Structures are given as structure tokens and as C-alpha cells.
JSON list of C-alpha atoms in Angstrom, two decimals:
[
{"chain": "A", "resi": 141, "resn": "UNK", "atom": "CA", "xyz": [49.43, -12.00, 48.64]},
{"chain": "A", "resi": 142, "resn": "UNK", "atom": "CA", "xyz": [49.44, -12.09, 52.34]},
{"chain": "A", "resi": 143, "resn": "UNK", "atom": "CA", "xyz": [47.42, -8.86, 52.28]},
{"chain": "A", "resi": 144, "resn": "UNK", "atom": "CA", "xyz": [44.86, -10.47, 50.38]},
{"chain": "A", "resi": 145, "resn": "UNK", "atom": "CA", "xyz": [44.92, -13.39, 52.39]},
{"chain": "A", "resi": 146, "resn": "UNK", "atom": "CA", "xyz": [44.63, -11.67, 55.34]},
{"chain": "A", "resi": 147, "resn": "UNK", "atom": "CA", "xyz": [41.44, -9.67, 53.82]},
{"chain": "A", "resi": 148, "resn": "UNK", "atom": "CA", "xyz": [40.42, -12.86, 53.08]},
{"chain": "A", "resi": 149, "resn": "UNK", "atom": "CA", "xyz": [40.57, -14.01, 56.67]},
{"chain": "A", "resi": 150, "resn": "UNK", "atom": "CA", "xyz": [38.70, -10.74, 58.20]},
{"chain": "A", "resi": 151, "resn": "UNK", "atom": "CA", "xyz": [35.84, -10.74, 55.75]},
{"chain": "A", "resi": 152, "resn": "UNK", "atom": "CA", "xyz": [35.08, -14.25, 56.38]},
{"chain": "A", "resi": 153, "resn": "UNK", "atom": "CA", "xyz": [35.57, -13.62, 60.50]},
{"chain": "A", "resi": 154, "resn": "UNK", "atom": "CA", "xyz": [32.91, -10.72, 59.89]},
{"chain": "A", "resi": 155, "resn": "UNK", "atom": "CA", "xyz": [30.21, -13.12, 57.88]},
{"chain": "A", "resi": 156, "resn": "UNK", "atom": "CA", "xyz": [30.85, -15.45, 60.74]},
{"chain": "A", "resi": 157, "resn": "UNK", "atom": "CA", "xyz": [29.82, -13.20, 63.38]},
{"chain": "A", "resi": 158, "resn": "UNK", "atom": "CA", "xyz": [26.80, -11.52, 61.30]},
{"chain": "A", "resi": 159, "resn": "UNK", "atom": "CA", "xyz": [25.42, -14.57, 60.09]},
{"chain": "A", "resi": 160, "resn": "UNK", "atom": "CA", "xyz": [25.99, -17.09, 63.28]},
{"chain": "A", "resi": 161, "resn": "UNK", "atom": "CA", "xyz": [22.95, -15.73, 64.91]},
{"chain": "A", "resi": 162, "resn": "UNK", "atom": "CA", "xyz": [20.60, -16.18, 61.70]},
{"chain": "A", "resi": 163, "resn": "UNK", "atom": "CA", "xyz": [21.72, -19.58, 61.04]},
{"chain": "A", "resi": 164, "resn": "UNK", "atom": "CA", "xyz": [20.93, -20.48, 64.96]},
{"chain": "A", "resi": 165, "resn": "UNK", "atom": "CA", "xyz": [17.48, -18.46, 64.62]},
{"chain": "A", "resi": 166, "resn": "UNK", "atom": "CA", "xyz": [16.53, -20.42, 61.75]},
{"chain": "A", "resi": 167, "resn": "UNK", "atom": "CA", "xyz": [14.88, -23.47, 62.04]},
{"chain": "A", "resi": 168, "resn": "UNK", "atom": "CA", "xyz": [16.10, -26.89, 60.18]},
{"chain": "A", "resi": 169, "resn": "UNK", "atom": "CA", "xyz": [13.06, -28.21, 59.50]},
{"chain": "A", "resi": 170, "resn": "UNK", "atom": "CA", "xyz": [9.43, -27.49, 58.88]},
{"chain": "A", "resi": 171, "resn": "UNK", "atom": "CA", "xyz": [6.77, -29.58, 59.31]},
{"chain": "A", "resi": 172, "resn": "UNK", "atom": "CA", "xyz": [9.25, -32.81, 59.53]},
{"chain": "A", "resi": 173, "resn": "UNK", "atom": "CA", "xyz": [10.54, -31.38, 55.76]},
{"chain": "A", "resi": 174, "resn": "UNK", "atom": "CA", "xyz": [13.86, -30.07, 55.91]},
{"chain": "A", "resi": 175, "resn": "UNK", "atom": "CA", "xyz": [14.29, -26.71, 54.38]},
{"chain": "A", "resi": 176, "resn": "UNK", "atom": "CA", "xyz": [17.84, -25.15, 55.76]},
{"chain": "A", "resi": 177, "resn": "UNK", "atom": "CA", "xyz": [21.12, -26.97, 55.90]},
{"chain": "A", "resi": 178, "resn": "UNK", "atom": "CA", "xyz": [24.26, -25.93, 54.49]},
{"chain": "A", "resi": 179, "resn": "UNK", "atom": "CA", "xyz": [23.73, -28.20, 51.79]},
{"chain": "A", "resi": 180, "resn": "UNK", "atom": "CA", "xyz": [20.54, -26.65, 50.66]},
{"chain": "A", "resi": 181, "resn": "UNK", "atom": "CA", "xyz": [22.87, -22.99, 50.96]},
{"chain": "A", "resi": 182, "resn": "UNK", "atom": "CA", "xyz": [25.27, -24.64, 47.82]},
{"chain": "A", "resi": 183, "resn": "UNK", "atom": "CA", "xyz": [21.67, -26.24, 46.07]},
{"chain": "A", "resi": 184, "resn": "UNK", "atom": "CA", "xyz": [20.38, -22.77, 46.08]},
{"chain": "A", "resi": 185, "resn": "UNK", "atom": "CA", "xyz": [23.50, -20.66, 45.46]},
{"chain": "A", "resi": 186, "resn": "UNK", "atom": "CA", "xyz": [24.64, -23.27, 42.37]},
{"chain": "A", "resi": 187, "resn": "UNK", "atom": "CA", "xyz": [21.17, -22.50, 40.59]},
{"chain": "A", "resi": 188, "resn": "UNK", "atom": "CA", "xyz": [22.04, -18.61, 40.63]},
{"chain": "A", "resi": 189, "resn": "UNK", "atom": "CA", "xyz": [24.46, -19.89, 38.30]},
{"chain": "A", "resi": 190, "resn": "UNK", "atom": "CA", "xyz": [21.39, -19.68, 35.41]},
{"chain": "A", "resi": 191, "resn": "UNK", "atom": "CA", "xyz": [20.68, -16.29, 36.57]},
{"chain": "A", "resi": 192, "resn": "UNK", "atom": "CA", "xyz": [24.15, -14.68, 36.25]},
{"chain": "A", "resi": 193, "resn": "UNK", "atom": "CA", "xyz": [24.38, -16.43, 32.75]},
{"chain": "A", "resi": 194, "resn": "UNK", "atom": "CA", "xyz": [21.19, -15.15, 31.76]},
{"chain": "A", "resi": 195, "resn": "UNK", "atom": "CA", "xyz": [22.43, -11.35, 32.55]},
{"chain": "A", "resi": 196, "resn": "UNK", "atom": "CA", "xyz": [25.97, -11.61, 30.98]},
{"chain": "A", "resi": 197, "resn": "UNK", "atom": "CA", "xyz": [24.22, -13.12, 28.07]},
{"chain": "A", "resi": 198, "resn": "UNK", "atom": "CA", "xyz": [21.93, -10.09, 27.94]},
{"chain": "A", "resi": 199, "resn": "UNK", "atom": "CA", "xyz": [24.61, -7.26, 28.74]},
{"chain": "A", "resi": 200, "resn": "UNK", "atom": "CA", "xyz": [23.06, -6.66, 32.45]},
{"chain": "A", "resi": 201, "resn": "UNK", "atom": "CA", "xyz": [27.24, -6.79, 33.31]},
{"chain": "A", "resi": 202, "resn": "UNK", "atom": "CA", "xyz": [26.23, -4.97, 36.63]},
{"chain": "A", "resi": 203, "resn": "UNK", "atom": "CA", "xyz": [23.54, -7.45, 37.88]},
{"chain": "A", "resi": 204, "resn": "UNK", "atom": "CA", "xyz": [26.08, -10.17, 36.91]},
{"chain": "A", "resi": 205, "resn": "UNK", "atom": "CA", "xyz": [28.71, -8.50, 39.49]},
{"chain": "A", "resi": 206, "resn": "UNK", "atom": "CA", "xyz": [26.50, -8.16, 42.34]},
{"chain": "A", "resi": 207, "resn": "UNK", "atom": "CA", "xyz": [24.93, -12.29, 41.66]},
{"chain": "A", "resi": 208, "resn": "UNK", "atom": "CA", "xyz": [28.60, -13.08, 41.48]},
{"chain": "A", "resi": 209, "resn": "UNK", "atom": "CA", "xyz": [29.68, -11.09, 44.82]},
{"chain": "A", "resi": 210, "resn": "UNK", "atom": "CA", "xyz": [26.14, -12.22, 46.19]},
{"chain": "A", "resi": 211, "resn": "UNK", "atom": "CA", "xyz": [27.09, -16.23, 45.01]},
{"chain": "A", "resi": 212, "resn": "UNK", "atom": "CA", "xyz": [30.41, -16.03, 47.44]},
{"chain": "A", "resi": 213, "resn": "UNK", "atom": "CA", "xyz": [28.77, -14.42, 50.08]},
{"chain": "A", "resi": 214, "resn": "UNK", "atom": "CA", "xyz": [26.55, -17.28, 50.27]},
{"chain": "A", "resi": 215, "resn": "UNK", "atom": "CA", "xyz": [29.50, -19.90, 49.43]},
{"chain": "A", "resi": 216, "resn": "UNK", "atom": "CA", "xyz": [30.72, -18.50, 53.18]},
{"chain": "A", "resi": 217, "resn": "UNK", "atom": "CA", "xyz": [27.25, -18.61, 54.44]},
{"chain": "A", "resi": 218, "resn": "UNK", "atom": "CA", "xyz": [26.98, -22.32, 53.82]},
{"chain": "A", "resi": 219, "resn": "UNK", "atom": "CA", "xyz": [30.13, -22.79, 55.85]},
{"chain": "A", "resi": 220, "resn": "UNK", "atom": "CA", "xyz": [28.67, -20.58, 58.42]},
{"chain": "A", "resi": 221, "resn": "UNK", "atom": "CA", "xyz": [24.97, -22.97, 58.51]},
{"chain": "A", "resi": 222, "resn": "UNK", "atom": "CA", "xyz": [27.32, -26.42, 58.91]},
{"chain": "A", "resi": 223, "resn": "UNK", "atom": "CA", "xyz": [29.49, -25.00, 61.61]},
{"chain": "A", "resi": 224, "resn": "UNK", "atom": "CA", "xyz": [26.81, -23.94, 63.56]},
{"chain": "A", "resi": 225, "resn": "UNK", "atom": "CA", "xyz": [24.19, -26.76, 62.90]},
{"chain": "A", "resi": 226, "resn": "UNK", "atom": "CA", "xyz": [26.95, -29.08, 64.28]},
{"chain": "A", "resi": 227, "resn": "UNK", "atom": "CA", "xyz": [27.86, -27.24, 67.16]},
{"chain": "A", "resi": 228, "resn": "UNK", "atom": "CA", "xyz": [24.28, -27.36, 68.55]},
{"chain": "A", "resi": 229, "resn": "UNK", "atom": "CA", "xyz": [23.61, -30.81, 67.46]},
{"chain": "A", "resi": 230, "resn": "UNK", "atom": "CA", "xyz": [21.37, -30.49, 64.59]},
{"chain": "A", "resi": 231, "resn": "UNK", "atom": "CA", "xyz": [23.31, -31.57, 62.25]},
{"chain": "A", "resi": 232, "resn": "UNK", "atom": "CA", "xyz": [24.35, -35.12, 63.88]},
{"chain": "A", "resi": 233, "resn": "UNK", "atom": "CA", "xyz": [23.53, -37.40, 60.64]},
{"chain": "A", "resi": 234, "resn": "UNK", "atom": "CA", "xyz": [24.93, -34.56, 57.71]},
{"chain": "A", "resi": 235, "resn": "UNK", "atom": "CA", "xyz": [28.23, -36.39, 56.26]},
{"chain": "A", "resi": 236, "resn": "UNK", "atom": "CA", "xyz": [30.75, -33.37, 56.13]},
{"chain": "A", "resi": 237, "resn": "UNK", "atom": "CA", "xyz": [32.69, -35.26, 53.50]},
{"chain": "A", "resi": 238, "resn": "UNK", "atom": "CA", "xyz": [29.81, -35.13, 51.66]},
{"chain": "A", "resi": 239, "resn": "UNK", "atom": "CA", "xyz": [28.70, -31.50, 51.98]},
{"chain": "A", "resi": 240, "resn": "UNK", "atom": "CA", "xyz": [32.29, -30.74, 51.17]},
{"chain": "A", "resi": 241, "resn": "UNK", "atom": "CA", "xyz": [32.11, -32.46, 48.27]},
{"chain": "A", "resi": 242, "resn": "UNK", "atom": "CA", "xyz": [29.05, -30.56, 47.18]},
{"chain": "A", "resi": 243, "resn": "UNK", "atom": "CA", "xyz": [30.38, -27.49, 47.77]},
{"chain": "A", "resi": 244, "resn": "UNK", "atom": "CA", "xyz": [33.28, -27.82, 45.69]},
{"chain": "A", "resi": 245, "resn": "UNK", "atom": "CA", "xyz": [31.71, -29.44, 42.58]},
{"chain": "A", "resi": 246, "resn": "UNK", "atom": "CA", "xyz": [28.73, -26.50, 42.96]},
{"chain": "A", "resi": 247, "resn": "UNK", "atom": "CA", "xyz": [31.85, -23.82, 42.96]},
{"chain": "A", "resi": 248, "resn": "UNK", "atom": "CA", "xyz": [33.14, -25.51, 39.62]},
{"chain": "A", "resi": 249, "resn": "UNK", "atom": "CA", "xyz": [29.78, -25.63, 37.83]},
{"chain": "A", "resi": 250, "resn": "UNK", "atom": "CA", "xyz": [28.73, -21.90, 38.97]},
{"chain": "A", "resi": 251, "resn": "UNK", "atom": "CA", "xyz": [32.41, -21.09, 37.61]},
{"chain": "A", "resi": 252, "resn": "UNK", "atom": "CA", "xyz": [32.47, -23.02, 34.56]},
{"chain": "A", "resi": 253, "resn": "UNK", "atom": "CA", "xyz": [28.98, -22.10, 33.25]},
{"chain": "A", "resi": 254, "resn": "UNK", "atom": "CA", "xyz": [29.91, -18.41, 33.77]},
{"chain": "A", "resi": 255, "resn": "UNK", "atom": "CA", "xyz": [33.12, -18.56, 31.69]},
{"chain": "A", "resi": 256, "resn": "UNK", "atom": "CA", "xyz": [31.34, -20.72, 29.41]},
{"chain": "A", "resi": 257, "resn": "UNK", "atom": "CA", "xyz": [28.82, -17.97, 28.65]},
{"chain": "A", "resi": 258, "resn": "UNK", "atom": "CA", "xyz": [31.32, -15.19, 28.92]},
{"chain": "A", "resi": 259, "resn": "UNK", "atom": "CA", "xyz": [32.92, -17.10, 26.03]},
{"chain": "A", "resi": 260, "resn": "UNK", "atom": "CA", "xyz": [29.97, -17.19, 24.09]},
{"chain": "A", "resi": 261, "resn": "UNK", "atom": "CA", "xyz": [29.09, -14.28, 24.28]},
{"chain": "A", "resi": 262, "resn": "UNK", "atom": "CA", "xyz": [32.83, -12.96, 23.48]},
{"chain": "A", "resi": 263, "resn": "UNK", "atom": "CA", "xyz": [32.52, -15.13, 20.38]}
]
């Protein structure tokens, strides 16, 4: 367990340092319409829940992997946009309570709609 938590810990320290430059290089808003917060990261990743249903459903198991691997990728990501978007001030009115609230009721539906096809399929 402590190996795996430790794996944990490195892999996330690695997307932090990759993808801390991006998230600073990309702009929160265009045109007064904003387009990249960390809540907008969970909006986006939650919908790719349809996708990876739509491959189990039609066998494409190995497309299904890579959405799924892809899905917590971004579910670091998104922790990666708020950190940085409040260090440099851009994120002064965000609620954190609120994006973390987001993020773990997107992480249940992504999870539950993929068992729930899984099952279905199964059946």
C-alpha cells in the first residue's frame, strides 16, 4: 500500500511540473467569456463519461482504457488549473468549496455510469 501510495505521490508531482506551465500559458478568458478554469477541466472530463460508455458498450475495451487513464489524468489536471489560477490571482472569486464539490460528484457520475454500463453489458 505505501508503494502505491507513494507512486501515487510521484505521478501526481510529475503532472504538476508538466502541466504548471500550460495552465499559466493559457488564458482564463476570451473575449470577457471564460473558457479555462479548473471547473470547466471536471465539466469537460465528466462528459467523457458518454464516450467511454459508448466504447464498452460497443466492445472498443481498449479505447475505454486509454478514456479511462486519459479521464484521471485530467482529474489531476483540474487540480493542477486551481492551484495555479490562485497562486497568480486569477482565480480570486472561484469558491474552492465549490469546485471541490464538483469534482467529487463528477468522479462519482464518470464512475457510476461506467459500472452501470459494464453491468449492462455483462447482463
Amino acid at each position: 500500500m505505501n508503494l502505491m501510495l507513494w507512486m501515487h505521490d510521484v505521478y501526481y508531482h510529475y503532472i504538476q511540473l508538466v502541466m504548471s506551465p500550460v495552465c499559466r500559458a493559457m488564458p482564463r478568458e476570451v473575449g470577457g467569456v471564460t473558457v479555462f478554469t479548473a471547473n470547466i477541466v471536471t465539466y469537460g472530463r465528466t462528459f467523457m463519461c458518454l464516450l467511454i460508455a459508448y466504447y464498452i458498450k460497443i466492445g472498443c475495451t481498449g479505447a475505454a482504457a486509454f478514456l479511462v487513464i486519459f479521464h484521471d489524468f485530467l482529474d489531476h489536471v483540474d487540480g493542477v488549473v486551481a492551484k495555479v489560477q490562485r497562486e497568480d490571482g486569477r482565480a480570486a472569486g472561484d469558491d474552492g468549496r465549490w469546485g471541490a464539490f464538483v469534482d467529487a460528484q463528477c468522479d462519482k457520475i464518470v464512475f457510476i455510469t461506467c459500472l452501470w454500463t459494464i453491468i449492462m453489458c455483462i447482463d
